[in-house]
mmCIF file of N, CA and C in Angstrom:
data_model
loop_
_atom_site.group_PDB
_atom_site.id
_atom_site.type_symbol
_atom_site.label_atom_id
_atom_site.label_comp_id
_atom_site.label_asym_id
_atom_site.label_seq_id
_atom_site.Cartn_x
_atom_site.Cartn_y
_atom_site.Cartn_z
ATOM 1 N N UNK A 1 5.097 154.768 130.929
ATOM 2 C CA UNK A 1 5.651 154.307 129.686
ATOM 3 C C UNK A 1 5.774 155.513 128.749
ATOM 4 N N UNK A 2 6.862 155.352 127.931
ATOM 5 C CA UNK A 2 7.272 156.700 127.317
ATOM 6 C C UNK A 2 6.446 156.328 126.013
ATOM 7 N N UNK A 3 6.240 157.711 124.897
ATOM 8 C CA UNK A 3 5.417 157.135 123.798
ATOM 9 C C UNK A 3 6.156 158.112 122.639
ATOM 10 N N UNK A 4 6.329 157.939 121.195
ATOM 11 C CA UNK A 4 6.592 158.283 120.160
ATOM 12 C C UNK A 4 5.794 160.450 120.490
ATOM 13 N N UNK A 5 5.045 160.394 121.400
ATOM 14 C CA UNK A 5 3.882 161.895 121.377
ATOM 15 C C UNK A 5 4.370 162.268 122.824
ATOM 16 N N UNK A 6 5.522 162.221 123.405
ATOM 17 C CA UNK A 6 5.814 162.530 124.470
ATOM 18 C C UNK A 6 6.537 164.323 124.094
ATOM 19 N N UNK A 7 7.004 163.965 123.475
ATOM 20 C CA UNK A 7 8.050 164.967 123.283
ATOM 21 C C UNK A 7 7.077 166.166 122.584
ATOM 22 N N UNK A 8 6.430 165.948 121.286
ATOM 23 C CA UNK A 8 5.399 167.125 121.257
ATOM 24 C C UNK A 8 4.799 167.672 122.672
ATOM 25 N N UNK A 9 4.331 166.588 123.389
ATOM 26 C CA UNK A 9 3.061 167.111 124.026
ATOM 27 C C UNK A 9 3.855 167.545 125.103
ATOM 28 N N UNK A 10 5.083 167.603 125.152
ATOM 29 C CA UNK A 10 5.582 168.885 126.182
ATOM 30 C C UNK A 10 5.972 169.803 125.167
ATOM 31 N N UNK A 11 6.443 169.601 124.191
ATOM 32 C CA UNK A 11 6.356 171.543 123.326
ATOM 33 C C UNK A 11 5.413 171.707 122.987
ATOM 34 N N UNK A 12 4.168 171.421 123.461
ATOM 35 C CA UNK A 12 2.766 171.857 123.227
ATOM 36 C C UNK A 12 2.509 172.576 124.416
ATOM 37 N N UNK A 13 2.683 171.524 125.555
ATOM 38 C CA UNK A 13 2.337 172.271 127.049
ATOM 39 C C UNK A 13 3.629 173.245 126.876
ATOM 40 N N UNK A 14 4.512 173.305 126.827
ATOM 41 C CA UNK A 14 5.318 174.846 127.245
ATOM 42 C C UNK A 14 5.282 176.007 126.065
ATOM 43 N N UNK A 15 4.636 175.532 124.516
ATOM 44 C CA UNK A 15 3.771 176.657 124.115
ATOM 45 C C UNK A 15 2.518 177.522 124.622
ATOM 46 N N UNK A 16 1.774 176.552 125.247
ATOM 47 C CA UNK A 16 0.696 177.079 126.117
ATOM 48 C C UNK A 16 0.729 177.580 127.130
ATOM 49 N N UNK A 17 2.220 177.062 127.821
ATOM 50 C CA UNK A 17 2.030 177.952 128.850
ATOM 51 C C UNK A 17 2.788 179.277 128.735
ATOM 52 N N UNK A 18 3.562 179.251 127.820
ATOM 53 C CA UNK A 18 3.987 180.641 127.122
ATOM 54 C C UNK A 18 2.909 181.954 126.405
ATOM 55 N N UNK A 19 1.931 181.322 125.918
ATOM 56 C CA UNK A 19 0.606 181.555 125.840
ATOM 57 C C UNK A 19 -0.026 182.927 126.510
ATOM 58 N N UNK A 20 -0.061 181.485 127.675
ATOM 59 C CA UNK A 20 -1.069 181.828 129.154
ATOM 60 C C UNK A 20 -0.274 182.911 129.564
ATOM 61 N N UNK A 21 1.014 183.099 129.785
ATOM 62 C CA UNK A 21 1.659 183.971 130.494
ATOM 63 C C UNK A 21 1.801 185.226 129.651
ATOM 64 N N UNK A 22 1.885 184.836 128.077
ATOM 65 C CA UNK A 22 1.265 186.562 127.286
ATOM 66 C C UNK A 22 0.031 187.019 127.339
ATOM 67 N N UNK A 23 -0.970 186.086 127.633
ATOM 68 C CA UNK A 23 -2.011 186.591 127.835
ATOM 69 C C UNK A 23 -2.339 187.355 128.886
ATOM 70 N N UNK A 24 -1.544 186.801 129.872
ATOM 71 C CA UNK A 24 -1.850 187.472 131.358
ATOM 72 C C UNK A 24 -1.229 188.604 131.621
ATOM 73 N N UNK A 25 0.269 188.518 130.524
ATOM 74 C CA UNK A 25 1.167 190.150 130.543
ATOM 75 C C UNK A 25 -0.052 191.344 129.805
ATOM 76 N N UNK A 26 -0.962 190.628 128.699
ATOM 77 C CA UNK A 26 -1.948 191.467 127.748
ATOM 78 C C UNK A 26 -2.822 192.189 128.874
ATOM 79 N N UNK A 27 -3.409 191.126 129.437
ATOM 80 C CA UNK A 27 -4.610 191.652 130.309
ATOM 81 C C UNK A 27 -4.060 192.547 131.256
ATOM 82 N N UNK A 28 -2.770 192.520 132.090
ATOM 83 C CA UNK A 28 -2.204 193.396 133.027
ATOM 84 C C UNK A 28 -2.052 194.668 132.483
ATOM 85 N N UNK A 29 -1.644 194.414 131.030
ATOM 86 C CA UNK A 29 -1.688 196.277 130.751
ATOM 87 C C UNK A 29 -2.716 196.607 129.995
ATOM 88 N N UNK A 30 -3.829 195.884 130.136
ATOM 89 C CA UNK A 30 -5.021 196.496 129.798
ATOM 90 C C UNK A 30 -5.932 196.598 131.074
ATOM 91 N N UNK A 31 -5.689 196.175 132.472
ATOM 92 C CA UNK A 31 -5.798 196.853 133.413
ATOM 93 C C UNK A 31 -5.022 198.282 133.583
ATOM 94 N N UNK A 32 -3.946 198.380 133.493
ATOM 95 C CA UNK A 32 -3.262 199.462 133.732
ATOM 96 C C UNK A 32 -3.766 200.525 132.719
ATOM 97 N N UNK A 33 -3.568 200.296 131.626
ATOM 98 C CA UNK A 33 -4.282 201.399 130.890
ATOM 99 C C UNK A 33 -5.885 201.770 131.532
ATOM 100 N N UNK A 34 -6.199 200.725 131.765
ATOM 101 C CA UNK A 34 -7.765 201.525 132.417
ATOM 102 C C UNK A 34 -7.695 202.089 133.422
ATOM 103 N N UNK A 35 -6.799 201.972 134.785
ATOM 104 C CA UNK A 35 -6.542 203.018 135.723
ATOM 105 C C UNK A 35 -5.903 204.099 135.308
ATOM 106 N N UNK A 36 -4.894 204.208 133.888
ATOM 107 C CA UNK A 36 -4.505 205.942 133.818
ATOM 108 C C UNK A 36 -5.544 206.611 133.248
ATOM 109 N N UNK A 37 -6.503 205.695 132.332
ATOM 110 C CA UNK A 37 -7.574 206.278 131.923
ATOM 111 C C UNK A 37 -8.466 207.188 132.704
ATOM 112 N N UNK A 38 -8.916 206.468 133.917
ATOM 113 C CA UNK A 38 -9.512 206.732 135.457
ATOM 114 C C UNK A 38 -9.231 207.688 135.888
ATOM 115 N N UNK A 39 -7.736 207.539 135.903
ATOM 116 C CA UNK A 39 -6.941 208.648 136.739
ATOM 117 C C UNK A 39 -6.449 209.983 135.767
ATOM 118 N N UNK A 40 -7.120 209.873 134.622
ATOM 119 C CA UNK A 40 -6.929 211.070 133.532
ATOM 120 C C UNK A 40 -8.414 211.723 133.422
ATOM 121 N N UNK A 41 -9.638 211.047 133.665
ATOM 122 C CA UNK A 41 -10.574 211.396 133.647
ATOM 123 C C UNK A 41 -11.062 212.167 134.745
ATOM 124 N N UNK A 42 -10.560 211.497 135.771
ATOM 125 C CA UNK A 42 -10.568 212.167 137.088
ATOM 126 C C UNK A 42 -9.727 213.891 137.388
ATOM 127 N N UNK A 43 -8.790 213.704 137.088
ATOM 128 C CA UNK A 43 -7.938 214.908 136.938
ATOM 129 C C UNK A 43 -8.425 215.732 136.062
ATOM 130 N N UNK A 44 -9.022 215.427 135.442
ATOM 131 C CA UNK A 44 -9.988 216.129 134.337
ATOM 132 C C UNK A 44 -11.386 216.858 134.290
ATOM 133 N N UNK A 45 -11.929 215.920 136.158
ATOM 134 C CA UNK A 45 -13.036 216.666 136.511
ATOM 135 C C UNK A 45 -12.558 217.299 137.559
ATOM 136 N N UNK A 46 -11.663 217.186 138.356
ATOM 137 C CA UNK A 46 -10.769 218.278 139.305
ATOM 138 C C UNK A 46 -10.324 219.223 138.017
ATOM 139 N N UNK A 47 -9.832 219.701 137.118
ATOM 140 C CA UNK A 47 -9.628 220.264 136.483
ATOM 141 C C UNK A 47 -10.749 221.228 136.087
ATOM 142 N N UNK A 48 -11.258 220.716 135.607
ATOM 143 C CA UNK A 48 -13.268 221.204 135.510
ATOM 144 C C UNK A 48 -13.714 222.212 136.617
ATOM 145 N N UNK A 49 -13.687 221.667 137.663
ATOM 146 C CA UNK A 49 -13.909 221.959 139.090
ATOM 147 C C UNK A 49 -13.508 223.529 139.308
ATOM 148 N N UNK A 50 -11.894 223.489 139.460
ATOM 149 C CA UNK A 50 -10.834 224.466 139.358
ATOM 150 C C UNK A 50 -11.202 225.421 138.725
ATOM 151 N N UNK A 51 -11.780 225.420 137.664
ATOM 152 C CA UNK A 51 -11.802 226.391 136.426
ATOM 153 C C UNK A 51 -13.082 227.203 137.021
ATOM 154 N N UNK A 52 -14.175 226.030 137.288
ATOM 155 C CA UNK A 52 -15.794 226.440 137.523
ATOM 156 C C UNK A 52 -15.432 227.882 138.963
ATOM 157 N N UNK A 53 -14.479 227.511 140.012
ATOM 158 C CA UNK A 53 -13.988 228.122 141.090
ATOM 159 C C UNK A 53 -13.499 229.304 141.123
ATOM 160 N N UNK A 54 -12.656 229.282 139.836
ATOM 161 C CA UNK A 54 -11.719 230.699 139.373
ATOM 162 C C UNK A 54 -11.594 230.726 137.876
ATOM 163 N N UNK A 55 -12.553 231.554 137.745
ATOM 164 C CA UNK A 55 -12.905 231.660 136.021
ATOM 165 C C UNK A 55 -11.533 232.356 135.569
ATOM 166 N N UNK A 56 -10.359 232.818 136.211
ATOM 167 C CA UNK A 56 -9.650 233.363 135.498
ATOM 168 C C UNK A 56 -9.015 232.287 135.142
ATOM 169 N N UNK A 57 -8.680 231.074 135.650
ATOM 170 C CA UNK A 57 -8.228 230.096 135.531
ATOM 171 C C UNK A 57 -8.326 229.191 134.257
ATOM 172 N N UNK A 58 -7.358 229.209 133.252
ATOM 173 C CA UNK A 58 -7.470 228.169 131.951
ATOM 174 C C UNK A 58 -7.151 227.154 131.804
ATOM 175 N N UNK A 59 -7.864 225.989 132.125
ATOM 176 C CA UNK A 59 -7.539 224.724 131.482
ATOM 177 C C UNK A 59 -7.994 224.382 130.964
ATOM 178 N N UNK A 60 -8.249 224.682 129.535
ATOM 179 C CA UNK A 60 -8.598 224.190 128.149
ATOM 180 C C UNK A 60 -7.539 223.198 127.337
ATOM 181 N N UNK A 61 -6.384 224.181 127.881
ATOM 182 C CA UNK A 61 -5.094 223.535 126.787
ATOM 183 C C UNK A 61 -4.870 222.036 127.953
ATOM 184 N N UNK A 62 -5.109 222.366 128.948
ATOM 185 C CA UNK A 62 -4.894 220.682 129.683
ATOM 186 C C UNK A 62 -5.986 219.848 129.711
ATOM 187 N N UNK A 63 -7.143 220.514 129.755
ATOM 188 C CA UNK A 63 -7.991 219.343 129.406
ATOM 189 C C UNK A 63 -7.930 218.862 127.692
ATOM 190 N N UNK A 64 -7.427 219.389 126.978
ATOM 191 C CA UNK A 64 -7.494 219.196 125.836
ATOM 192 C C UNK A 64 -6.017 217.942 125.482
ATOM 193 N N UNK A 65 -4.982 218.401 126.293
ATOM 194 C CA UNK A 65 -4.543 217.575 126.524
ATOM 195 C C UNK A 65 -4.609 216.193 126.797
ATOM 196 N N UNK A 66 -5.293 216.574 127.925
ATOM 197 C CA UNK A 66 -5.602 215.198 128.776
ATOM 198 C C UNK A 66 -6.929 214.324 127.669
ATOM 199 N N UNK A 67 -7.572 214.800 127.089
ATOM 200 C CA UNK A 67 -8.325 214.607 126.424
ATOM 201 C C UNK A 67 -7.816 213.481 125.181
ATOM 202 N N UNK A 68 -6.883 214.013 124.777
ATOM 203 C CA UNK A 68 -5.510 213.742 123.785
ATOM 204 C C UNK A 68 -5.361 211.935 124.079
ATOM 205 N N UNK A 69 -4.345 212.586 125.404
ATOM 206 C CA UNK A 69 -3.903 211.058 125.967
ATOM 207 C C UNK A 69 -4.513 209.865 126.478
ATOM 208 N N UNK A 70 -6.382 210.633 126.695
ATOM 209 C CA UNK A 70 -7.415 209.569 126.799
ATOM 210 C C UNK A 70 -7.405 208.526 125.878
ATOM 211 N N UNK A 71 -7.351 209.130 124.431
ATOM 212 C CA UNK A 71 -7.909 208.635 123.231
ATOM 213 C C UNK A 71 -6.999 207.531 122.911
ATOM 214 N N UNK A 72 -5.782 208.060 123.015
ATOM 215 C CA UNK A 72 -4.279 207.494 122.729
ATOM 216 C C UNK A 72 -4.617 206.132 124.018
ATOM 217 N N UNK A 73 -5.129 206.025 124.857
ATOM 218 C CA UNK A 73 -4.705 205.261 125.784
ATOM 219 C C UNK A 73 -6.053 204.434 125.488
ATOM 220 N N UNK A 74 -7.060 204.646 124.873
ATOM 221 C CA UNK A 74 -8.393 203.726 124.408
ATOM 222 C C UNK A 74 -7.877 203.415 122.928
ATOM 223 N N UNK A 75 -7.089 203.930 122.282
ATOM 224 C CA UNK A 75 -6.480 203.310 120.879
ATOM 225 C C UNK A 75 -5.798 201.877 121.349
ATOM 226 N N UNK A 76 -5.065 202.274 122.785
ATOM 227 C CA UNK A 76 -3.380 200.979 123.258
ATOM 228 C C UNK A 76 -4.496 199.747 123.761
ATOM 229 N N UNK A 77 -5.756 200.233 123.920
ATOM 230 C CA UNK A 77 -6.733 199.326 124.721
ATOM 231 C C UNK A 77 -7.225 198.562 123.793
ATOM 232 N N UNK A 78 -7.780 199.344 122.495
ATOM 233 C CA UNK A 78 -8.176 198.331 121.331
ATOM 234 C C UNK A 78 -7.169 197.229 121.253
ATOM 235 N N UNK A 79 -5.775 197.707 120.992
ATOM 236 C CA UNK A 79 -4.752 197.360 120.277
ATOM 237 C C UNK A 79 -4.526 196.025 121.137
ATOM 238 N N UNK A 80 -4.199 196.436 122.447
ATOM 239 C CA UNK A 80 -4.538 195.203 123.203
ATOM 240 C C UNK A 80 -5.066 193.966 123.575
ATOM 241 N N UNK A 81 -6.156 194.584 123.035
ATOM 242 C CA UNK A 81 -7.534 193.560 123.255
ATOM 243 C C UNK A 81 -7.718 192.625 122.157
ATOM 244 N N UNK A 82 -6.793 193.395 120.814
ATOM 245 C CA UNK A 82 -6.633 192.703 119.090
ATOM 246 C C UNK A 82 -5.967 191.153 119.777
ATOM 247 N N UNK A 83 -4.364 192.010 120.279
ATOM 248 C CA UNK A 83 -3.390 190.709 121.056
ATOM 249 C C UNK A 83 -3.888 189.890 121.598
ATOM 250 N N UNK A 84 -5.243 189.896 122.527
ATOM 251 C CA UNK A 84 -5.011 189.595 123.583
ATOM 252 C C UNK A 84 -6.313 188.335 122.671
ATOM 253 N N UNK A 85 -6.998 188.943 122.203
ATOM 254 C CA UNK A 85 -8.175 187.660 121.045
ATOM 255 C C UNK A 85 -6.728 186.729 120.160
ATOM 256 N N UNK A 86 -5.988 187.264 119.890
ATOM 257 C CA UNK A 86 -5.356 186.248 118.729
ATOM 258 C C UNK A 86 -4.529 185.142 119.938
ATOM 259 N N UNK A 87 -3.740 185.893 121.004
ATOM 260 C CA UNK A 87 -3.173 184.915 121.930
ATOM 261 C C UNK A 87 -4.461 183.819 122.683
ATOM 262 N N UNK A 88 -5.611 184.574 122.720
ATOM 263 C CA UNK A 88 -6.679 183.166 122.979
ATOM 264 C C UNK A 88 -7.046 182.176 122.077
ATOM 265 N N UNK A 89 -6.792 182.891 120.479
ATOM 266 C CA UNK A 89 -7.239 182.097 119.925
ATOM 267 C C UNK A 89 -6.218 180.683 119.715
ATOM 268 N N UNK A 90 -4.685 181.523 119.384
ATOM 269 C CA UNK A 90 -4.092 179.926 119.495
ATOM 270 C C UNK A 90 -3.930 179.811 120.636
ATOM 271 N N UNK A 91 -4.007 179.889 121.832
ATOM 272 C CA UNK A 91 -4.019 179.456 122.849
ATOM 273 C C UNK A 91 -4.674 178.597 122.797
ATOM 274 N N UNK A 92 -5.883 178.469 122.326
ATOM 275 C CA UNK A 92 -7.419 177.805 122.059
ATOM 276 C C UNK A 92 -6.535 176.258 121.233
ATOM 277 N N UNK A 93 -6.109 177.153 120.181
ATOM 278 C CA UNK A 93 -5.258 175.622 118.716
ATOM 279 C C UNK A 93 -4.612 174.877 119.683
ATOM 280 N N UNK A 94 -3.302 175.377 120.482
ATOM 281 C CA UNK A 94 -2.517 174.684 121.027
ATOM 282 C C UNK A 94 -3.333 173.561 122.002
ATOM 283 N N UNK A 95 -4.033 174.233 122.958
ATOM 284 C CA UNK A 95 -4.721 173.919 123.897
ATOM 285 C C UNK A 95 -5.224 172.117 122.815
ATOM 286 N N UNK A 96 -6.102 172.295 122.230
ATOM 287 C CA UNK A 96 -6.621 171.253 121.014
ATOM 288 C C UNK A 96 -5.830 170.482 120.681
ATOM 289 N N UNK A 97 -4.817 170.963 120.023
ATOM 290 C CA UNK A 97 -3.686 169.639 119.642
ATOM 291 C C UNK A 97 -3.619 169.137 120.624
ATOM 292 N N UNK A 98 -2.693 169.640 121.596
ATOM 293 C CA UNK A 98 -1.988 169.035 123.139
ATOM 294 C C UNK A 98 -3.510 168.023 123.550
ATOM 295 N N UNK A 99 -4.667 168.291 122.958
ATOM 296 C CA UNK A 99 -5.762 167.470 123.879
ATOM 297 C C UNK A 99 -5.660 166.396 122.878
ATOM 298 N N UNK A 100 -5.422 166.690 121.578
ATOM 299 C CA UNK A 100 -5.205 165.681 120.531
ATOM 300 C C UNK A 100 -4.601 164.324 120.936
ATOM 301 N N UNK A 101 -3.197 164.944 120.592
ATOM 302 C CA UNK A 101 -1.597 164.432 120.764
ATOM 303 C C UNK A 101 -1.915 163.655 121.835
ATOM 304 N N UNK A 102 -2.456 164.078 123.217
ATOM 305 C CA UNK A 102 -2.573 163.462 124.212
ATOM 306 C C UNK A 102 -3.568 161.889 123.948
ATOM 307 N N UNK A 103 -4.532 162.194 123.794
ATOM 308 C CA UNK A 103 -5.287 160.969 122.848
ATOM 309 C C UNK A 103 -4.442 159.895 122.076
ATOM 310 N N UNK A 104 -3.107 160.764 121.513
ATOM 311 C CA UNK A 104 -2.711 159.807 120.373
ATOM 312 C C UNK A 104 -1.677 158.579 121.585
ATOM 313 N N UNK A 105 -1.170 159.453 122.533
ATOM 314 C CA UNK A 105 -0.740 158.656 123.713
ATOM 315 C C UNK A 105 -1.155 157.884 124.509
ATOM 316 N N UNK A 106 -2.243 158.171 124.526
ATOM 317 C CA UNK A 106 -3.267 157.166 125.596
ATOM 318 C C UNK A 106 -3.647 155.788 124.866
ATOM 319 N N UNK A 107 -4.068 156.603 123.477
ATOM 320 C CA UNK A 107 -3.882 155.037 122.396
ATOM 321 C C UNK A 107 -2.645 154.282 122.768
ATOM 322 N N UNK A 108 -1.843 154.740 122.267
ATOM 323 C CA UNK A 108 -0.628 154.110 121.802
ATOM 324 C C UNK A 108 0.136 153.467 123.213
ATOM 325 N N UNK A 109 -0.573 153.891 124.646
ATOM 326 C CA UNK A 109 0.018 153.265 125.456
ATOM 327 C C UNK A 109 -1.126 151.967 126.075
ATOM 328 N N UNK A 110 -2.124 152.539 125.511
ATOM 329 C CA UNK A 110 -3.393 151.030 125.401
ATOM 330 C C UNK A 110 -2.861 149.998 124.273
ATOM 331 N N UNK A 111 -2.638 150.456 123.487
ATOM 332 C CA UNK A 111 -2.268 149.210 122.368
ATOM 333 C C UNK A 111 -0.488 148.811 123.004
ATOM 334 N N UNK A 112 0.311 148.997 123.213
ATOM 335 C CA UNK A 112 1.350 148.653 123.708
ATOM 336 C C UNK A 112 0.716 147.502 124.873
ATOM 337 N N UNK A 113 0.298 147.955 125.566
ATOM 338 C CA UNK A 113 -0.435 147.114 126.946
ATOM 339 C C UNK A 113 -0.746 146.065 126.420
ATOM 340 N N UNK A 114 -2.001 146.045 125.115
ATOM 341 C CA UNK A 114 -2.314 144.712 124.788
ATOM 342 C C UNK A 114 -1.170 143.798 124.072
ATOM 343 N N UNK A 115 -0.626 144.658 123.539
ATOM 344 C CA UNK A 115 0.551 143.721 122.874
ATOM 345 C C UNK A 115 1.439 142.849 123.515
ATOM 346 N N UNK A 116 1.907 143.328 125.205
ATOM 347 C CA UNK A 116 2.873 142.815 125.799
ATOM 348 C C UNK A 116 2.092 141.788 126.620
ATOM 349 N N UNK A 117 0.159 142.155 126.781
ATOM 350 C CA UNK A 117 -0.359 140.997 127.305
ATOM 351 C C UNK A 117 -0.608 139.758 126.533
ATOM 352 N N UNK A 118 -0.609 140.350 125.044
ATOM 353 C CA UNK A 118 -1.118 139.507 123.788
ATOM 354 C C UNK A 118 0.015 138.387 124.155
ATOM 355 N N UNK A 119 1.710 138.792 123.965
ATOM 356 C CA UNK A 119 2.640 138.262 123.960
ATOM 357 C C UNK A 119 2.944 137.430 125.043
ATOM 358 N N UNK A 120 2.635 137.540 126.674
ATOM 359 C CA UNK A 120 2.703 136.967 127.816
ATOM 360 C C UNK A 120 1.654 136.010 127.731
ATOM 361 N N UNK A 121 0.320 136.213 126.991
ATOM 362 C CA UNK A 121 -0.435 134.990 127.290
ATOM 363 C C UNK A 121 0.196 134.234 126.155
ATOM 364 N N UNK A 122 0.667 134.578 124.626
ATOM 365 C CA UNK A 122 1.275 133.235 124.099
ATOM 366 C C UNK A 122 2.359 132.612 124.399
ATOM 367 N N UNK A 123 3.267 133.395 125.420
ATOM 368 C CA UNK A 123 4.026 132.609 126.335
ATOM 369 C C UNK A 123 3.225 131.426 126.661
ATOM 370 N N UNK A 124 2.496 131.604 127.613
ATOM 371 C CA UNK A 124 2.082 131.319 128.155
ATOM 372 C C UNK A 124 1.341 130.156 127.854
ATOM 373 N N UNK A 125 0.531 130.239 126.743
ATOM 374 C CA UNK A 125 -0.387 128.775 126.021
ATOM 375 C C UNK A 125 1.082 128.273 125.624
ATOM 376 N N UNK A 126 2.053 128.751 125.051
ATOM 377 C CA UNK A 126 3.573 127.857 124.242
ATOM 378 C C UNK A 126 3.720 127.346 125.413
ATOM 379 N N UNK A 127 4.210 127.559 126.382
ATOM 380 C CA UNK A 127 4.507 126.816 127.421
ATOM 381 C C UNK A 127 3.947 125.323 128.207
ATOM 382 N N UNK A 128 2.037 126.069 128.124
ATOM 383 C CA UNK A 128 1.234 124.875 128.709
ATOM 384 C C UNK A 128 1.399 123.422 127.321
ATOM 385 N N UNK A 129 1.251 124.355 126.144
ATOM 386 C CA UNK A 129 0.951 123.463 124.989
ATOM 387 C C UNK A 129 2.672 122.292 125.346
ATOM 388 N N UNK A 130 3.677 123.092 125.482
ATOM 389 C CA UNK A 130 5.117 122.046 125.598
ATOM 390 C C UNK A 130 4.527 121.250 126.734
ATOM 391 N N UNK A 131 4.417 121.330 127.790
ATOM 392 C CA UNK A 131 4.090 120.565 129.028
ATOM 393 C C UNK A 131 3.375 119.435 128.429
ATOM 394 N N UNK A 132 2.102 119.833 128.213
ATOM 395 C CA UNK A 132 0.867 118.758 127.021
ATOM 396 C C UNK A 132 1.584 117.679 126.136
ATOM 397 N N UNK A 133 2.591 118.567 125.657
ATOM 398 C CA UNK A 133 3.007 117.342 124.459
ATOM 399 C C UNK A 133 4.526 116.419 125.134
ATOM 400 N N UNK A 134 4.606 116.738 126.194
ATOM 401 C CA UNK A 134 5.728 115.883 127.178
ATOM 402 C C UNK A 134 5.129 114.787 127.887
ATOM 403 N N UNK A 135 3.835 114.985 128.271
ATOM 404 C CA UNK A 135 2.912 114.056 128.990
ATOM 405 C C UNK A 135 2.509 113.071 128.071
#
């Protein structure tokens, strides 16, 4: 049975699941940022390494570099992680209404129910009561 809360509670569910799917784009590049991180830190102790091997060897200006683009890439991680709390949080609202709304349907298709039984049983006594008063 269709209800007056049908129609929200699918632009509720396809807000949420619009949601879910930024959230999951958030978290993917806050995986990724943590492997260039990895893979900058790493290059950074091969770099280290190199230098310790052949002291004529300078990588100051690249570790300093790399150092650089660490920071920059734990700034995109905060920044991320800002997105990625506010998309949970209404994720969280939506999630609530839609559990709401849904409630307001389940009512409204319980009270419909009684109404059409309310109405079939006074059929129903109108009917016996005519029979009664024919006899």
């Amino acid at each position: 049975m269709t209800t007056p809360y049908d129609a929200a509670m699918r632009q509720n569910a396809r807000a949420l699941n619009s949601l879910r799917l930024e959230i999951a784009q958030a978290a993917s590049e806050d995986e990724a940022l943590v492997r260039r991180s990895r893979a900058l830190g790493e290059d950074a102790q091969r770099a280290r390494a190199d230098q310790i091997r052949d002291p004529l060897l300078d990588t100051s200006r690249y570790l300093a570099q790399a150092a650089m683009r660490r920071r920059s890439i734990e700034r995109r991680r905060i920044e991320v992680a800002a997105e990625m709390e506010q998309l949970q949080d209404s994720a969280g609202s939506v999630a609530a209404e839609l559990q709401a709304i849904g409630q307001l349907a389940a009512t409204h298709r319980l009270k419909e129910a009684r109404r059409r039984s309310t109405a079939e049983q006074r059929g129903i006594d109108d009917r016996f009561a005519a029979l009664r008063t024919l006899r």
